[in-house]
PDB file of C-alpha atoms in Angstrom:
ATOM      1  CA  UNK A   1       0.000   0.000   0.000  1.00 88.00           C
ATOM      2  CA  UNK A   2       1.398   3.368  -1.050  1.00 94.00           C
ATOM      3  CA  UNK A   3       0.825   6.418   1.122  1.00 96.00           C
ATOM      4  CA  UNK A   4       1.670  10.102   0.928  1.00 97.00           C
ATOM      5  CA  UNK A   5       1.996  11.740   4.330  1.00 96.00           C
ATOM      6  CA  UNK A   6       2.154  15.524   4.562  1.00 96.00           C
ATOM      7  CA  UNK A   7       3.423  17.684   7.387  1.00 95.00           C
ATOM      8  CA  UNK A   8       4.360  21.274   8.070  1.00 97.00           C
ATOM      9  CA  UNK A   9       1.096  23.157   7.837  1.00 95.00           C
ATOM     10  CA  UNK A  10      -0.083  25.609  10.453  1.00 97.00           C
ATOM     11  CA  UNK A  11      -0.996  29.183  11.283  1.00 98.00           C
ATOM     12  CA  UNK A  12       1.336  31.965  10.188  1.00 98.00           C
ATOM     13  CA  UNK A  13       1.123  35.743   9.980  1.00 98.00           C
ATOM     14  CA  UNK A  14       1.097  37.797   6.805  1.00 98.00           C
ATOM     15  CA  UNK A  15       4.574  37.755   5.273  1.00 98.00           C
ATOM     16  CA  UNK A  16       5.654  34.665   7.155  1.00 98.00           C
ATOM     17  CA  UNK A  17       7.027  31.361   5.910  1.00 98.00           C
ATOM     18  CA  UNK A  18       6.166  27.688   6.124  1.00 98.00           C
ATOM     19  CA  UNK A  19       7.731  24.550   4.717  1.00 98.00           C
ATOM     20  CA  UNK A  20       5.527  21.636   3.748  1.00 98.00           C
ATOM     21  CA  UNK A  21       6.850  18.114   3.413  1.00 98.00           C
ATOM     22  CA  UNK A  22       5.300  15.050   1.807  1.00 98.00           C
ATOM     23  CA  UNK A  23       6.875  11.633   2.201  1.00 98.00           C
ATOM     24  CA  UNK A  24       5.900   8.636   0.120  1.00 97.00           C
ATOM     25  CA  UNK A  25       5.971   5.198   1.674  1.00 96.00           C
ATOM     26  CA  UNK A  26       5.077   1.642   0.766  1.00 94.00           C
ATOM     27  CA  UNK A  27       5.899  -0.581  -2.152  1.00 91.00           C
ATOM     28  CA  UNK A  28       7.499   1.897  -4.573  1.00 94.00           C
ATOM     29  CA  UNK A  29       9.661   1.245  -7.599  1.00 94.00           C
ATOM     30  CA  UNK A  30      10.037   4.868  -8.609  1.00 95.00           C
ATOM     31  CA  UNK A  31       8.224   8.203  -8.573  1.00 97.00           C
ATOM     32  CA  UNK A  32       7.575  10.383 -11.604  1.00 97.00           C
ATOM     33  CA  UNK A  33       6.009  13.833 -11.228  1.00 98.00           C
ATOM     34  CA  UNK A  34       5.236  15.153  -7.761  1.00 98.00           C
ATOM     35  CA  UNK A  35       3.230  18.216  -6.940  1.00 98.00           C
ATOM     36  CA  UNK A  36       1.283  20.363  -4.542  1.00 98.00           C
ATOM     37  CA  UNK A  37      -2.333  21.415  -4.923  1.00 98.00           C
ATOM     38  CA  UNK A  38      -4.495  23.558  -2.685  1.00 98.00           C
ATOM     39  CA  UNK A  39      -8.184  24.049  -2.036  1.00 98.00           C
ATOM     40  CA  UNK A  40      -9.590  27.099  -0.323  1.00 97.00           C
ATOM     41  CA  UNK A  41     -13.096  27.109   1.205  1.00 92.00           C
ATOM     42  CA  UNK A  42     -15.730  27.348  -1.519  1.00 95.00           C
ATOM     43  CA  UNK A  43     -13.190  27.050  -4.296  1.00 96.00           C
ATOM     44  CA  UNK A  44     -11.979  24.295  -6.577  1.00 97.00           C
ATOM     45  CA  UNK A  45      -8.711  22.522  -5.991  1.00 97.00           C
ATOM     46  CA  UNK A  46      -5.910  24.201  -7.923  1.00 98.00           C
ATOM     47  CA  UNK A  47      -2.416  23.207  -8.927  1.00 98.00           C
ATOM     48  CA  UNK A  48       0.270  25.125  -7.048  1.00 98.00           C
ATOM     49  CA  UNK A  49       3.532  23.599  -8.249  1.00 98.00           C
ATOM     50  CA  UNK A  50       4.937  20.474  -9.836  1.00 98.00           C
ATOM     51  CA  UNK A  51       8.377  18.914 -10.137  1.00 98.00           C
ATOM     52  CA  UNK A  52       9.549  16.123 -12.393  1.00 97.00           C
ATOM     53  CA  UNK A  53      11.902  13.334 -11.352  1.00 95.00           C
ATOM     54  CA  UNK A  54      14.649  15.287 -13.096  1.00 95.00           C
ATOM     55  CA  UNK A  55      13.931  18.456 -11.167  1.00 96.00           C
ATOM     56  CA  UNK A  56      12.037  20.575 -13.701  1.00 98.00           C
ATOM     57  CA  UNK A  57       9.491  22.786 -11.992  1.00 98.00           C
ATOM     58  CA  UNK A  58       6.296  24.654 -12.813  1.00 98.00           C
ATOM     59  CA  UNK A  59       4.299  27.093 -10.704  1.00 98.00           C
ATOM     60  CA  UNK A  60       0.926  28.774 -10.815  1.00 98.00           C
ATOM     61  CA  UNK A  61       1.423  32.477 -11.501  1.00 98.00           C
ATOM     62  CA  UNK A  62       0.126  33.567  -8.091  1.00 97.00           C
ATOM     63  CA  UNK A  63       2.998  31.872  -6.229  1.00 98.00           C
ATOM     64  CA  UNK A  64       5.897  32.504  -8.601  1.00 98.00           C
ATOM     65  CA  UNK A  65       8.809  34.121  -6.783  1.00 98.00           C
ATOM     66  CA  UNK A  66       7.382  33.214  -3.361  1.00 98.00           C
ATOM     67  CA  UNK A  67       7.096  29.417  -3.327  1.00 98.00           C
ATOM     68  CA  UNK A  68       9.763  26.845  -4.174  1.00 98.00           C
ATOM     69  CA  UNK A  69       9.116  23.171  -4.823  1.00 98.00           C
ATOM     70  CA  UNK A  70      11.925  20.657  -4.394  1.00 98.00           C
ATOM     71  CA  UNK A  71      12.350  16.936  -3.897  1.00 98.00           C
ATOM     72  CA  UNK A  72      14.728  14.413  -2.422  1.00 97.00           C
ATOM     73  CA  UNK A  73      14.489  11.313  -4.580  1.00 95.00           C
ATOM     74  CA  UNK A  74      16.449   9.184  -2.131  1.00 95.00           C
ATOM     75  CA  UNK A  75      13.955  10.040   0.620  1.00 96.00           C
ATOM     76  CA  UNK A  76      10.960   9.899  -1.760  1.00 97.00           C
ATOM     77  CA  UNK A  77       9.926  13.262  -0.390  1.00 98.00           C
ATOM     78  CA  UNK A  78       8.707  16.496  -1.938  1.00 98.00           C
ATOM     79  CA  UNK A  79       8.840  19.889  -0.256  1.00 98.00           C
ATOM     80  CA  UNK A  80       7.116  23.230  -0.695  1.00 98.00           C
ATOM     81  CA  UNK A  81       8.893  26.235   0.770  1.00 98.00           C
ATOM     82  CA  UNK A  82       6.383  29.060   1.074  1.00 98.00           C
ATOM     83  CA  UNK A  83       7.647  32.590   1.718  1.00 98.00           C
ATOM     84  CA  UNK A  84       5.930  35.978   1.828  1.00 98.00           C
ATOM     85  CA  UNK A  85       2.643  34.286   2.627  1.00 98.00           C
ATOM     86  CA  UNK A  86      -0.595  36.126   2.016  1.00 98.00           C
ATOM     87  CA  UNK A  87      -4.121  35.566   3.383  1.00 97.00           C
ATOM     88  CA  UNK A  88      -5.176  34.332  -0.069  1.00 96.00           C
ATOM     89  CA  UNK A  89      -2.722  31.437   0.334  1.00 98.00           C
ATOM     90  CA  UNK A  90      -4.960  30.065   3.073  1.00 98.00           C
ATOM     91  CA  UNK A  91      -6.115  26.602   2.007  1.00 98.00           C
ATOM     92  CA  UNK A  92      -5.749  22.908   2.551  1.00 98.00           C
ATOM     93  CA  UNK A  93      -2.603  21.836   0.709  1.00 98.00           C
ATOM     94  CA  UNK A  94      -2.477  18.395  -0.868  1.00 98.00           C
ATOM     95  CA  UNK A  95       0.501  16.419  -2.075  1.00 98.00           C
ATOM     96  CA  UNK A  96       0.171  14.446  -5.307  1.00 98.00           C
ATOM     97  CA  UNK A  97       2.467  11.958  -7.003  1.00 98.00           C
ATOM     98  CA  UNK A  98       2.650   9.530  -9.922  1.00 98.00           C
ATOM     99  CA  UNK A  99       4.126   6.366  -8.469  1.00 97.00           C
ATOM    100  CA  UNK A 100       5.260   3.133 -10.058  1.00 95.00           C
ATOM    101  CA  UNK A 101       4.308   0.301  -7.689  1.00 91.00           C
ATOM    102  CA  UNK A 102       5.729  -2.179 -10.169  1.00 88.00           C
ATOM    103  CA  UNK A 103       7.445  -1.739 -13.531  1.00 84.00           C
ATOM    104  CA  UNK A 104       4.075  -1.896 -15.276  1.00 88.00           C
ATOM    105  CA  UNK A 105       1.711  -0.214 -12.776  1.00 90.00           C
ATOM    106  CA  UNK A 106       1.669   3.583 -12.602  1.00 93.00           C
ATOM    107  CA  UNK A 107      -0.906   5.136 -10.287  1.00 95.00           C
ATOM    108  CA  UNK A 108      -1.697   8.602  -9.033  1.00 97.00           C
ATOM    109  CA  UNK A 109      -1.856   9.210  -5.291  1.00 97.00           C
ATOM    110  CA  UNK A 110      -3.017  11.997  -2.989  1.00 98.00           C
ATOM    111  CA  UNK A 111      -2.018  12.901   0.524  1.00 97.00           C
ATOM    112  CA  UNK A 112      -4.549  13.602   3.243  1.00 96.00           C
ATOM    113  CA  UNK A 113      -4.021  17.361   3.158  1.00 97.00           C
ATOM    114  CA  UNK A 114      -2.527  19.848   5.575  1.00 97.00           C
ATOM    115  CA  UNK A 115      -4.110  23.153   6.578  1.00 98.00           C
ATOM    116  CA  UNK A 116      -2.250  26.400   5.964  1.00 98.00           C
ATOM    117  CA  UNK A 117      -3.782  29.533   7.453  1.00 98.00           C
ATOM    118  CA  UNK A 118      -2.324  32.996   6.927  1.00 98.00           C
ATOM    119  CA  UNK A 119      -3.616  35.711   9.221  1.00 97.00           C
ATOM    120  CA  UNK A 120      -3.569  39.394   8.423  1.00 92.00           C
TER     121      UNK A 120
END
């Protein structure tokens, strides 16, 4: 059974920083793309950032220059460093990953979510 376990959310003031972590565990051969999504109350889930196994990154325009996604392939972990946080960044943040359980089985997985709240 493959799991994604997130940590690092919390309450922070305007302009503050948080670092989210998401560790994959279970029967894993390799991991392709990893990413972070977020869902604010009353809104649809949106993509925040993605990173390929080779380290190429993409960001939604609203977080460019403030957030940095990175990964440690040896630890099967993806990170999201969030700086200069704004109240509109408040949301539940979800980790997502494309994981090979075997050489022929690629599946997409979600973490349970971690709350990030930015107060003004």
